[in-house]
PDB file of C-alpha atoms in Angstrom:
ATOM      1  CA  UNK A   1       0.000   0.000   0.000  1.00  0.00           C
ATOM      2  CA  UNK A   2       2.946   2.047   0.659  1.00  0.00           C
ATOM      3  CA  UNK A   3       5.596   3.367  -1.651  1.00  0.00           C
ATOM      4  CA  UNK A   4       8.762   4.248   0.635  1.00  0.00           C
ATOM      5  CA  UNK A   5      10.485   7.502  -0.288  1.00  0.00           C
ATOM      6  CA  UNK A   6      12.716   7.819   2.979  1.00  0.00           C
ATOM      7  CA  UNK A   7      12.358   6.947   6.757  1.00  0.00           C
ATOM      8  CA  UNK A   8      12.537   9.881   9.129  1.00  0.00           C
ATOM      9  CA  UNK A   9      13.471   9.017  12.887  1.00  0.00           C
ATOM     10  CA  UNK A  10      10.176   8.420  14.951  1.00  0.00           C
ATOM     11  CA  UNK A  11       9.656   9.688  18.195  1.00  0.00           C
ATOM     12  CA  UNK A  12      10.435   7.491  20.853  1.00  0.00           C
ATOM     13  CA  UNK A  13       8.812   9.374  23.434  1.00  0.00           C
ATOM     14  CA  UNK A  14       5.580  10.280  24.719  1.00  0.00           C
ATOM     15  CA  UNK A  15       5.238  14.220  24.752  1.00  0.00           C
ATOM     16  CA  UNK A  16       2.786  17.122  25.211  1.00  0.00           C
ATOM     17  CA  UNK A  17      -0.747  15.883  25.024  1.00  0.00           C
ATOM     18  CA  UNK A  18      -2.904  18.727  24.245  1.00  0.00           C
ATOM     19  CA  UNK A  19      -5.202  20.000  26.810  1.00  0.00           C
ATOM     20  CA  UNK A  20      -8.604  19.621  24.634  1.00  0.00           C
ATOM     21  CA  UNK A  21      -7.241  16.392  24.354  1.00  0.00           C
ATOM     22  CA  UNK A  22      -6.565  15.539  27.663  1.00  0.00           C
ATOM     23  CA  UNK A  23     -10.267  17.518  28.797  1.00  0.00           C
ATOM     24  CA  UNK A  24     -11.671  15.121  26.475  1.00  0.00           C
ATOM     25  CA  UNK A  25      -9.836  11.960  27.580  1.00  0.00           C
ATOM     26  CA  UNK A  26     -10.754  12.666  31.152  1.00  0.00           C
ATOM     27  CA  UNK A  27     -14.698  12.579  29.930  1.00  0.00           C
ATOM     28  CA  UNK A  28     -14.360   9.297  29.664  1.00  0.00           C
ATOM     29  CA  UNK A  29     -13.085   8.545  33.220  1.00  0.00           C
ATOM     30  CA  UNK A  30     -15.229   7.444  36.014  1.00  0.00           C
ATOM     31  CA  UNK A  31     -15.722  10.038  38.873  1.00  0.00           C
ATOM     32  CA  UNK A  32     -14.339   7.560  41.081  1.00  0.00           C
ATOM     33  CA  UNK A  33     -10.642   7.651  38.915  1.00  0.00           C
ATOM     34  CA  UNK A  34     -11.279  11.883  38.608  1.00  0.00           C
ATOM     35  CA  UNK A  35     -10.873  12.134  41.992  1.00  0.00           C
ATOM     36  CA  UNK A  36      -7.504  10.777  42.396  1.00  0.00           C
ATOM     37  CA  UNK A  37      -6.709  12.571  38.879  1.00  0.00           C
ATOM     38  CA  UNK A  38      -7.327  16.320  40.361  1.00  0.00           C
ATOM     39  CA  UNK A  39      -3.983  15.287  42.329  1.00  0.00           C
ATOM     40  CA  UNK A  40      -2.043  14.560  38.814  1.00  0.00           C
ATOM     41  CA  UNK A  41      -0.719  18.206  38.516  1.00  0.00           C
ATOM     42  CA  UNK A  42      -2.963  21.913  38.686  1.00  0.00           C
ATOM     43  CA  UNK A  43      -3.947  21.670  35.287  1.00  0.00           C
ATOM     44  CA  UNK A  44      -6.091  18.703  35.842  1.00  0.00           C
ATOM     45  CA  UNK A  45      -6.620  19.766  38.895  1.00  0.00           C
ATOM     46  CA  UNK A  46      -8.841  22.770  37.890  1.00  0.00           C
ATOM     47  CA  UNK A  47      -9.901  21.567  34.887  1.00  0.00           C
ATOM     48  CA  UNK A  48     -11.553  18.604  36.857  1.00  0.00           C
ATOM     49  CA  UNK A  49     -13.096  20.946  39.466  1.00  0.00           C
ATOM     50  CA  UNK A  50     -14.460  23.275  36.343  1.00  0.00           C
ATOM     51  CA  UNK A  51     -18.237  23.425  36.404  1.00  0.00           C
ATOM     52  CA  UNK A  52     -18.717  22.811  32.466  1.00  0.00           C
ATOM     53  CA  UNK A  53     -16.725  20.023  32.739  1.00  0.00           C
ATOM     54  CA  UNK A  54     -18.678  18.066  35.584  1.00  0.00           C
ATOM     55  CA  UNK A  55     -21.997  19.409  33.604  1.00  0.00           C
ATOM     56  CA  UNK A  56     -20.532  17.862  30.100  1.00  0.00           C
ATOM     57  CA  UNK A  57     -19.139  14.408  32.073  1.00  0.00           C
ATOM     58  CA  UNK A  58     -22.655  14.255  34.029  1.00  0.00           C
ATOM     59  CA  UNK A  59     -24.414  14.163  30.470  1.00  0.00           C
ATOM     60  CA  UNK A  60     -22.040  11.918  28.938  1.00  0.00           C
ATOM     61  CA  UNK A  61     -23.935   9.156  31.659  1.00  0.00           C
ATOM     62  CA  UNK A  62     -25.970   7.388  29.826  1.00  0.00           C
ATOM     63  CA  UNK A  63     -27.100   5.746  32.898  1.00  0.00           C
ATOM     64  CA  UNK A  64     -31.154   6.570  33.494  1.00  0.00           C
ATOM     65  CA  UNK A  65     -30.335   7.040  36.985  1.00  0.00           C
ATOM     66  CA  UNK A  66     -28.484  10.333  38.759  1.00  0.00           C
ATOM     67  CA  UNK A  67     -26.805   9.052  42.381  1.00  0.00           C
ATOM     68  CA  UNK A  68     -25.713  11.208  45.218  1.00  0.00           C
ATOM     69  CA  UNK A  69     -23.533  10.260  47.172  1.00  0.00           C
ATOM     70  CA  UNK A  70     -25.027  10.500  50.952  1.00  0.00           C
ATOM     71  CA  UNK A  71     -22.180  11.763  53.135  1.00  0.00           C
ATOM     72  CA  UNK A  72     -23.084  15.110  51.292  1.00  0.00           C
ATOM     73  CA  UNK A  73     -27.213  14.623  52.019  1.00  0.00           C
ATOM     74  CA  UNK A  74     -27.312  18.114  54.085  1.00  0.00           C
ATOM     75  CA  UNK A  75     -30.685  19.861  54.273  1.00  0.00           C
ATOM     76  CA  UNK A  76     -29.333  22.281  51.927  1.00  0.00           C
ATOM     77  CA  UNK A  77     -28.867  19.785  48.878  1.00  0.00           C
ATOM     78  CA  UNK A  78     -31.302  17.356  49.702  1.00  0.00           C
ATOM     79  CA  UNK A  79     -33.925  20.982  48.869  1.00  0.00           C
ATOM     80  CA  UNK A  80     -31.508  21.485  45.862  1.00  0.00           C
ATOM     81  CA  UNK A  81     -31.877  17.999  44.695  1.00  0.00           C
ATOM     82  CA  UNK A  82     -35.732  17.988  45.382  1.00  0.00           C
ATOM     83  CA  UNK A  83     -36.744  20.849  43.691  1.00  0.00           C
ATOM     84  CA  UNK A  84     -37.685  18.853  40.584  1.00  0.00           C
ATOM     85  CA  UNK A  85     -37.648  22.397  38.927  1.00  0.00           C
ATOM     86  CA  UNK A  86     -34.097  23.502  39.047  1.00  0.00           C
ATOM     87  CA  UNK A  87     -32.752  20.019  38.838  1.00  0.00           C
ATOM     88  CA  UNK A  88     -34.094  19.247  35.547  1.00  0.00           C
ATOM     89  CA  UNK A  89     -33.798  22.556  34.015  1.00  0.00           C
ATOM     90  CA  UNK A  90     -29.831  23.637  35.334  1.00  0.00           C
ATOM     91  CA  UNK A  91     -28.596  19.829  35.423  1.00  0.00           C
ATOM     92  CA  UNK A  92     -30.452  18.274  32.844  1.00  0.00           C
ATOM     93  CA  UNK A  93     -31.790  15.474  35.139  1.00  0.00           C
ATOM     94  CA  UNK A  94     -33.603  12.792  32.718  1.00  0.00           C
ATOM     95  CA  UNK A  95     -37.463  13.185  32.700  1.00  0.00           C
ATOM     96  CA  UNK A  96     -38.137   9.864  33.624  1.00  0.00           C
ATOM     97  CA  UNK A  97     -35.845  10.165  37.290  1.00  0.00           C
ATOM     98  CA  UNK A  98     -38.311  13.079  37.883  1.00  0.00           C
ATOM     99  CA  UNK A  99     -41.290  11.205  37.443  1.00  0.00           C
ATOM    100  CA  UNK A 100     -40.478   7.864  38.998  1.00  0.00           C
ATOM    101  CA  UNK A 101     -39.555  10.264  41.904  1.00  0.00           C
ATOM    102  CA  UNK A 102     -36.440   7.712  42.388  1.00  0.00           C
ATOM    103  CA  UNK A 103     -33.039   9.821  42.861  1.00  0.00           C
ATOM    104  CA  UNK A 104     -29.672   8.082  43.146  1.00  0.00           C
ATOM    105  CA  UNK A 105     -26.715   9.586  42.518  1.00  0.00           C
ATOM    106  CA  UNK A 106     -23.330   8.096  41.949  1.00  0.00           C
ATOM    107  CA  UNK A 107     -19.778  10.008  42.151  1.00  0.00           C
ATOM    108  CA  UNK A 108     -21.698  13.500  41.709  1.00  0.00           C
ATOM    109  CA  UNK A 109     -23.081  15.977  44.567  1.00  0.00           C
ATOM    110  CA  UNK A 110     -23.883  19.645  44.744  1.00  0.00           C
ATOM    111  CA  UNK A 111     -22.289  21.145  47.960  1.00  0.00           C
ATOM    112  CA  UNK A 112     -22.628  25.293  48.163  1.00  0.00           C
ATOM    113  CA  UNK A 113     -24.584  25.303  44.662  1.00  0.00           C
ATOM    114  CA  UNK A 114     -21.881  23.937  42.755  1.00  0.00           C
ATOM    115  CA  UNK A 115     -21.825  20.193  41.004  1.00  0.00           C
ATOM    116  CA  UNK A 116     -18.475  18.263  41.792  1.00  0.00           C
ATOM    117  CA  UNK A 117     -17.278  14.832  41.784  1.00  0.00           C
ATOM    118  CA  UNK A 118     -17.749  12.460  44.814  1.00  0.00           C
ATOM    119  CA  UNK A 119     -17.752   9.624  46.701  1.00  0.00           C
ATOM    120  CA  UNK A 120     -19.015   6.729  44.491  1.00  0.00           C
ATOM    121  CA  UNK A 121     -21.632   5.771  47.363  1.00  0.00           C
ATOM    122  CA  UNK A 122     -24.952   4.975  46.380  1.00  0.00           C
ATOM    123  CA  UNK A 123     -27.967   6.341  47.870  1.00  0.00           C
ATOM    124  CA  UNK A 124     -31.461   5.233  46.984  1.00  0.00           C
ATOM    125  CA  UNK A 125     -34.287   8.221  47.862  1.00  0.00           C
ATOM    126  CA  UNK A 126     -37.686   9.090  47.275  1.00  0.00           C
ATOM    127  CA  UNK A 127     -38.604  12.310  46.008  1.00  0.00           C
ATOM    128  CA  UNK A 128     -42.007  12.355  46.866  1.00  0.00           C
ATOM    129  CA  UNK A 129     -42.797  12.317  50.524  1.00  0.00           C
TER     130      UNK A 129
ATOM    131  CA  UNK B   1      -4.171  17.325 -12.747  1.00  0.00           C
ATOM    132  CA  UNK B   2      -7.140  15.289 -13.526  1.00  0.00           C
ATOM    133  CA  UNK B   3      -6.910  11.229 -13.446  1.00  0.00           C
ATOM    134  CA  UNK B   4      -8.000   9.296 -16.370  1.00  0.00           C
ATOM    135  CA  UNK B   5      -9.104   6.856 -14.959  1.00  0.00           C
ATOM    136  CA  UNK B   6     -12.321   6.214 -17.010  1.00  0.00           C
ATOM    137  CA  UNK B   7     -13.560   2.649 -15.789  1.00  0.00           C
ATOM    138  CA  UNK B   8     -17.045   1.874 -14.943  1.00  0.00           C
ATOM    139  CA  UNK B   9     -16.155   2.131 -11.420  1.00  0.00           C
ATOM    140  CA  UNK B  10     -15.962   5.513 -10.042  1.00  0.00           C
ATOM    141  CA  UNK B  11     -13.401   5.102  -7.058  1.00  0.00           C
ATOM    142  CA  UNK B  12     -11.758   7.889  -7.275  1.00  0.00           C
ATOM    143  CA  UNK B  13      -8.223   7.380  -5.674  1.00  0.00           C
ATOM    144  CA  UNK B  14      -5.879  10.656  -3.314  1.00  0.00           C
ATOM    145  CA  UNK B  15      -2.568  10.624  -3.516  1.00  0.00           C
ATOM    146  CA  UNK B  16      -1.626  11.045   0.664  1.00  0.00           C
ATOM    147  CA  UNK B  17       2.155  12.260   1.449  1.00  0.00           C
ATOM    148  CA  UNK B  18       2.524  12.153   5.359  1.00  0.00           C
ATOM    149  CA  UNK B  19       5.862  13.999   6.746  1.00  0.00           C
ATOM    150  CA  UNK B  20       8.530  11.439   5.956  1.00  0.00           C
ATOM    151  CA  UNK B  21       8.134  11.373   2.021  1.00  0.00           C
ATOM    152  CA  UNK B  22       6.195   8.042   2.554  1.00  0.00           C
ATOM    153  CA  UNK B  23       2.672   8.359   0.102  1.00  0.00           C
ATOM    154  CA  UNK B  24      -0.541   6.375   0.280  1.00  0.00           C
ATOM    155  CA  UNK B  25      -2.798   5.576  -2.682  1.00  0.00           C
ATOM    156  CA  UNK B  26      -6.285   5.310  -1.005  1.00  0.00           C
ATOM    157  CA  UNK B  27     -10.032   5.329  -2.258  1.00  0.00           C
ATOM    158  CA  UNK B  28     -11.525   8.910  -1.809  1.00  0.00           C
ATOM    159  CA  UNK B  29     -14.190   7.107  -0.367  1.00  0.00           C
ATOM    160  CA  UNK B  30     -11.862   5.878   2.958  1.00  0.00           C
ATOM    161  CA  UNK B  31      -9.849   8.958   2.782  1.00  0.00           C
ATOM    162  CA  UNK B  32     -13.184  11.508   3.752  1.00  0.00           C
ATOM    163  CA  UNK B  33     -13.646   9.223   6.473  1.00  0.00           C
ATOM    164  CA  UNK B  34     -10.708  11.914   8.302  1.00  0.00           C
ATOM    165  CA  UNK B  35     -12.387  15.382   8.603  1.00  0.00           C
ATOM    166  CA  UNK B  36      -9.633  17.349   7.486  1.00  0.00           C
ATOM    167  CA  UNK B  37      -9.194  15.024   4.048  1.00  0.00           C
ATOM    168  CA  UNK B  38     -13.204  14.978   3.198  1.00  0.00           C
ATOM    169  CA  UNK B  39     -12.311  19.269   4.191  1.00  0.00           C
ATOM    170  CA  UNK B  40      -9.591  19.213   1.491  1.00  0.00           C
ATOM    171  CA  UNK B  41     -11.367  17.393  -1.057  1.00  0.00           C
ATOM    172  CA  UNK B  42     -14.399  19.344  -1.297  1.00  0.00           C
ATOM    173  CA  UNK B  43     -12.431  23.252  -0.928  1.00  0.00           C
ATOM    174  CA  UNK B  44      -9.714  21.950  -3.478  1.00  0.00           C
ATOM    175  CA  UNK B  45     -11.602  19.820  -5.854  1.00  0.00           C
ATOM    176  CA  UNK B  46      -9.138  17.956  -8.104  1.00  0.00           C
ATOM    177  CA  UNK B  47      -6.272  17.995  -6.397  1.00  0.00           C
ATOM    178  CA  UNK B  48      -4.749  14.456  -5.975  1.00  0.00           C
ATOM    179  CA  UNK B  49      -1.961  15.065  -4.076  1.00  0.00           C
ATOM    180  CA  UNK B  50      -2.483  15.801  -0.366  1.00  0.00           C
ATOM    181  CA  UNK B  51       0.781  16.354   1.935  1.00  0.00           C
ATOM    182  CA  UNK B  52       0.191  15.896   5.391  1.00  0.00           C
ATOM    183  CA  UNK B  53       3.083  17.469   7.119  1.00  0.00           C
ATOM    184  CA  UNK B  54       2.689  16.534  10.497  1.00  0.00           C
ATOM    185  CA  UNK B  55       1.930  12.968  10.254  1.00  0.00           C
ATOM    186  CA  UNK B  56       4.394  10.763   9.874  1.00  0.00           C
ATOM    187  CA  UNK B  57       4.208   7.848   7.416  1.00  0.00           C
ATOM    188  CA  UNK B  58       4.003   5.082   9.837  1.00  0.00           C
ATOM    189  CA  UNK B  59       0.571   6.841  11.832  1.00  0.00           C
ATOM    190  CA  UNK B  60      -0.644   7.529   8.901  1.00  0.00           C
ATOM    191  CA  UNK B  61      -0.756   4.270   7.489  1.00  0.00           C
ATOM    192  CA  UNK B  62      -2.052   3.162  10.745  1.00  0.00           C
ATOM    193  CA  UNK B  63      -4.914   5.894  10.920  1.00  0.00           C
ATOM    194  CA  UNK B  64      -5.997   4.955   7.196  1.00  0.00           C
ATOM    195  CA  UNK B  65      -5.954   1.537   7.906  1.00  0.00           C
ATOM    196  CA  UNK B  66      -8.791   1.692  10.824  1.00  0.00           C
ATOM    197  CA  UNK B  67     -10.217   3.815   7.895  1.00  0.00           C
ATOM    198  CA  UNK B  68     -10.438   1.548   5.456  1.00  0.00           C
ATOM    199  CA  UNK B  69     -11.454  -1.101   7.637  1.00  0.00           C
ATOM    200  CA  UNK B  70     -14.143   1.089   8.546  1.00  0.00           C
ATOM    201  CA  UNK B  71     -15.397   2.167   5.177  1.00  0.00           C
ATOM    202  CA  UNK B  72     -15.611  -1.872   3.953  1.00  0.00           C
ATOM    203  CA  UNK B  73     -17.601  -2.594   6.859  1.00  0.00           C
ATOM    204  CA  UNK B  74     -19.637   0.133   5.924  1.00  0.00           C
ATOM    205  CA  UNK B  75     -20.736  -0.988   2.323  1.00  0.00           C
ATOM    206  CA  UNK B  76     -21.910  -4.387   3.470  1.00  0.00           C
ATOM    207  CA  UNK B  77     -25.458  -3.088   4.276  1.00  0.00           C
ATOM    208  CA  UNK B  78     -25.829  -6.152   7.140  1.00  0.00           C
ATOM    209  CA  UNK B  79     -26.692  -5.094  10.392  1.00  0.00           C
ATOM    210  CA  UNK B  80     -23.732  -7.040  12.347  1.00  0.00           C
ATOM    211  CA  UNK B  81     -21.558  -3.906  10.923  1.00  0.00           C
ATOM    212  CA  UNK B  82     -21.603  -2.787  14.631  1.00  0.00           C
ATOM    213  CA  UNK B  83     -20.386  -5.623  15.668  1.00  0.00           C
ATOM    214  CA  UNK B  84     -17.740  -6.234  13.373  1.00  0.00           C
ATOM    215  CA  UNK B  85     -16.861  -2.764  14.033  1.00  0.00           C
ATOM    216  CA  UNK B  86     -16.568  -3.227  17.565  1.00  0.00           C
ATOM    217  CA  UNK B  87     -14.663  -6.110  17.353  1.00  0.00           C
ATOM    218  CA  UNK B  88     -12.456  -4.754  15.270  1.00  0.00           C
ATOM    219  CA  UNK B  89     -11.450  -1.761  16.532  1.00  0.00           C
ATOM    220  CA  UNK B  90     -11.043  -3.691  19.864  1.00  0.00           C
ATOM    221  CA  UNK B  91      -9.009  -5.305  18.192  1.00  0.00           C
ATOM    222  CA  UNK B  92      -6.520  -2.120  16.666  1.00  0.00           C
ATOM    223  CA  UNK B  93      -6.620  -0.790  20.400  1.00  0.00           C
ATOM    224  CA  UNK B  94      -5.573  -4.113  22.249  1.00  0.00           C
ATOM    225  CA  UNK B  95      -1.558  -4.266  21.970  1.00  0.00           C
ATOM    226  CA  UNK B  96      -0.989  -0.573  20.881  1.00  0.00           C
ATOM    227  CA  UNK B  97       2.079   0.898  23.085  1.00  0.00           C
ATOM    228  CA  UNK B  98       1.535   3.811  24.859  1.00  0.00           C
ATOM    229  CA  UNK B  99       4.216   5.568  22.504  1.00  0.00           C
ATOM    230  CA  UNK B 100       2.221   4.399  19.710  1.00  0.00           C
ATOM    231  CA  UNK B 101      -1.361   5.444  21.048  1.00  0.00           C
ATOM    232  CA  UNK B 102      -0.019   8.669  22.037  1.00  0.00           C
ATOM    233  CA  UNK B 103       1.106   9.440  18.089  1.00  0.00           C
ATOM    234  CA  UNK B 104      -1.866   7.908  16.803  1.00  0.00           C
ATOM    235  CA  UNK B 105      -4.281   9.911  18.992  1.00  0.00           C
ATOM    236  CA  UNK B 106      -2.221  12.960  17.355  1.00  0.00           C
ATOM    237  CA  UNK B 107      -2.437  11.938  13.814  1.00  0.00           C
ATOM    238  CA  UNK B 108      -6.164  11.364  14.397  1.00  0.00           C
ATOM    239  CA  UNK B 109      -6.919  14.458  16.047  1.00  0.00           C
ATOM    240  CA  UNK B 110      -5.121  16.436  13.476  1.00  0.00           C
ATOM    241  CA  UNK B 111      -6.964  14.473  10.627  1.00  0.00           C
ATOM    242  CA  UNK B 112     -10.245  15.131  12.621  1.00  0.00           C
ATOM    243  CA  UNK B 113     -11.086  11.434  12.528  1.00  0.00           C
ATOM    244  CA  UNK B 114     -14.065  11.804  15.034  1.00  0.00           C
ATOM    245  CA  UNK B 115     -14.777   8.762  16.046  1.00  0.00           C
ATOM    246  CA  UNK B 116     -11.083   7.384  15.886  1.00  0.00           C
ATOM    247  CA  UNK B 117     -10.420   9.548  17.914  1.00  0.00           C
ATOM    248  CA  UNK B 118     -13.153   8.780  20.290  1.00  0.00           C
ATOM    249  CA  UNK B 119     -11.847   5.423  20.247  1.00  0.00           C
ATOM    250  CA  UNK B 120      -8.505   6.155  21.250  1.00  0.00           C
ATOM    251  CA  UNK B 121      -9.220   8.798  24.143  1.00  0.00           C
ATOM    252  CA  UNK B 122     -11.262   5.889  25.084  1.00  0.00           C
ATOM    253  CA  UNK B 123      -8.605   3.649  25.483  1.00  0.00           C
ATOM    254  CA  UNK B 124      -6.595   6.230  27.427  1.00  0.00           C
ATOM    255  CA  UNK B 125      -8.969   6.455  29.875  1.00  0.00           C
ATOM    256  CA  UNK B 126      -9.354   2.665  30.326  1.00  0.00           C
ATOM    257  CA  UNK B 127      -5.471   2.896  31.272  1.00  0.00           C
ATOM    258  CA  UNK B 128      -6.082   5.690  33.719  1.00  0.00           C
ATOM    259  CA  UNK B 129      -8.946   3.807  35.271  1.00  0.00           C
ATOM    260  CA  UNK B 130      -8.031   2.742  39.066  1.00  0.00           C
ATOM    261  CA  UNK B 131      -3.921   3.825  38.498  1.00  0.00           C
ATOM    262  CA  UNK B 132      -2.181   5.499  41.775  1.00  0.00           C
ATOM    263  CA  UNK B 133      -1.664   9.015  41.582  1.00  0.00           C
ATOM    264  CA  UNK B 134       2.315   8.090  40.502  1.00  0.00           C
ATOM    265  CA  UNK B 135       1.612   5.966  37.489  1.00  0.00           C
ATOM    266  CA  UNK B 136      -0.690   8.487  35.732  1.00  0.00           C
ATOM    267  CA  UNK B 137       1.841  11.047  36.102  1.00  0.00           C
ATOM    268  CA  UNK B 138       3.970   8.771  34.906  1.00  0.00           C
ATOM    269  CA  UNK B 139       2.062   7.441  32.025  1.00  0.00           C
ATOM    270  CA  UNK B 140       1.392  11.154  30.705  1.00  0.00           C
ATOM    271  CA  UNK B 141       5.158  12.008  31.600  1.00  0.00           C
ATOM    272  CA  UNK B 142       3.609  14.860  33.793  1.00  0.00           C
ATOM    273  CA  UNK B 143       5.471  16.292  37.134  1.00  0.00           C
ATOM    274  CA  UNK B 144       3.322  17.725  39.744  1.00  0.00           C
ATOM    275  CA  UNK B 145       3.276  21.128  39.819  1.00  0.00           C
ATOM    276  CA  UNK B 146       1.319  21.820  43.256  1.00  0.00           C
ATOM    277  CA  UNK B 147       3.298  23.967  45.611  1.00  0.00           C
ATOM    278  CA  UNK B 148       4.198  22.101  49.128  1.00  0.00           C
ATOM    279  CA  UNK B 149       1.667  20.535  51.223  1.00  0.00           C
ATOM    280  CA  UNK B 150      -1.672  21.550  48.392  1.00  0.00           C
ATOM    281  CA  UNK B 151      -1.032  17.448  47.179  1.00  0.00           C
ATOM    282  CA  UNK B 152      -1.722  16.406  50.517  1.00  0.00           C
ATOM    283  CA  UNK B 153      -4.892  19.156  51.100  1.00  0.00           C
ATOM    284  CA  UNK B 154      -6.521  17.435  48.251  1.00  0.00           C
ATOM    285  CA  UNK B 155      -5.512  13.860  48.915  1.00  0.00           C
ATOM    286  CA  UNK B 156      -7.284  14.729  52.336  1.00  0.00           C
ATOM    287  CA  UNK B 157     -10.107  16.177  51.174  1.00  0.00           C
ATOM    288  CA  UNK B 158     -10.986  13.171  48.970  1.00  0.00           C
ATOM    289  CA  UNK B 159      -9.449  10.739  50.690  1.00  0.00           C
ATOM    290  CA  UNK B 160     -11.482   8.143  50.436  1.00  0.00           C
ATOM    291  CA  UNK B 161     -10.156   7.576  46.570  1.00  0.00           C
ATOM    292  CA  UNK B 162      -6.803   6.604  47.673  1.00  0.00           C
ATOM    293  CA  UNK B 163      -7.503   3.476  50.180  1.00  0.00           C
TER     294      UNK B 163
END
């Protein structure tokens, strides 16, 4: 398939990885792994605390069910969390969660109004009371 | 520069030079698969000849090769394609070095081959999936940059991720 003109020396080592690259590699990492990977260097370390970026891996989830993890269950979030209104319309919370009034959220919370990655610990909870 | 190729089949072959000299005959068809080729094609028309200075012969040949396989599974109308696909590029991902993933994640992202691309960030992130702190740093050949004692600060504050 190939016609060889010349062979140029190949690189031997791994170099810069562009940050889009990188942004986009981490994605695809579990919020378990993320946690760990906010200690890799500052970069990462922001870039994994970044709000757009916890929105854009929270939608990647293809999972029909949001978790919360409950060590972070304080009045405040569990009133974030249950106002069906804001969830669905500022964190995109599938319809059918909403309705089945079944909340679990894995590896995410919201602590002081802001989503971030966390404990992988499951909690099962009913919305309606 | 117009080929005269005149057959009954319409395959239309590019001329692809990658950094090293090395050139690759391939079917316009497998070519577009990359972004930046299909890009090329359709703003230059009739040009054959594509250099691709900042892919070297031996990433290239790997990226078009996914291609091709990609645009043959594509034809056959069957349903399994997914499969096959699947398989296959499980296959391409499975004993690539990290030297070599690295330069093919490049060449793909610089071709803007989408979904190769997709598939190799994927692959990444399988190999950063439940590594110590030390190993991704040293997989990415990244030093930490955090001034004394902020590495502990957040090791403590998510602790839990590092029993």
């Amino acid at each position: 398939m190939a016609s060889k003109s010349m062979s140029s020396p190949l690189h031997t080592e791994v170099t810069f990885i562009p940050f889009d690259i990188i942004e986009e590699i981490l994605l695809r990492v579990e919020a378990y792994s993320l946690l760990r990977c906010k200690c890799v260097c500052k970069s990462w370390h922001s870039s994994i605390q970044d709000q757009a970026f916890v929105r854009r891996h929270l939608n990647r989830q293809q999972t029909s069910t949001l978790f919360l993890s409950d060590d972070v269950l304080s009045a405040r979030c569990r009133l974030k969390i249950f106002n069906r209104n804001v969830a669905s319309h500022n964190y995109h919370l599938p319809k059918e969660i909403i309705k089945d009034s079944l909340l679990v959220v894995e590896g995410y919370c919201w602590e002081s109004d802001r989503l971030r990655f966390a404990a992988p610990k499951i909690s099962l909870l009913r919305i309606s009371e | 520069m117009s080929s005269s190729s005149t057959t009954t089949t319409t395959t239309r072959l590019l001329m692809l030079k990658a950094s090293d000299g090395v050139t690759f005959e391939v079917e316009e068809a497998v070519a577009t698969k990359l972004g930046a080729i299909n890009n090329m094609v359709e703003e230059e028309g009739s040009e054959d000849l594509i250099c691709l200075p900042n892919v070297n012969g031996k990433f290239l040949g790997m990226v078009l090769e996914w291609c091709k396989k990609h645009a043959n599974n594509n034809t056959n109308s069957d349903k399994g394609n997914d499969e096959v696909n699947k398989w296959w590029d499980k296959e391409f991902v499975m004993d690539l070095d990290q030297n070599t993933l690295y330069h093919l994640l490049m060449a793909a992202d610089y071709l803007s081959g989408t979904e190769l691309v997709d598939l190799l960030t994927e692959k990444v992130a399988s190999m950063i999936r439940g590594k110590k702190v030390e190993e991704i740093r040293e997989t990415f050949k990244i030093k930490s940059d955090f001034l004394p004692g902020q590495e502990e600060e957040i090791r403590k504050k998510n602790s839990w991720a590092f029993e």
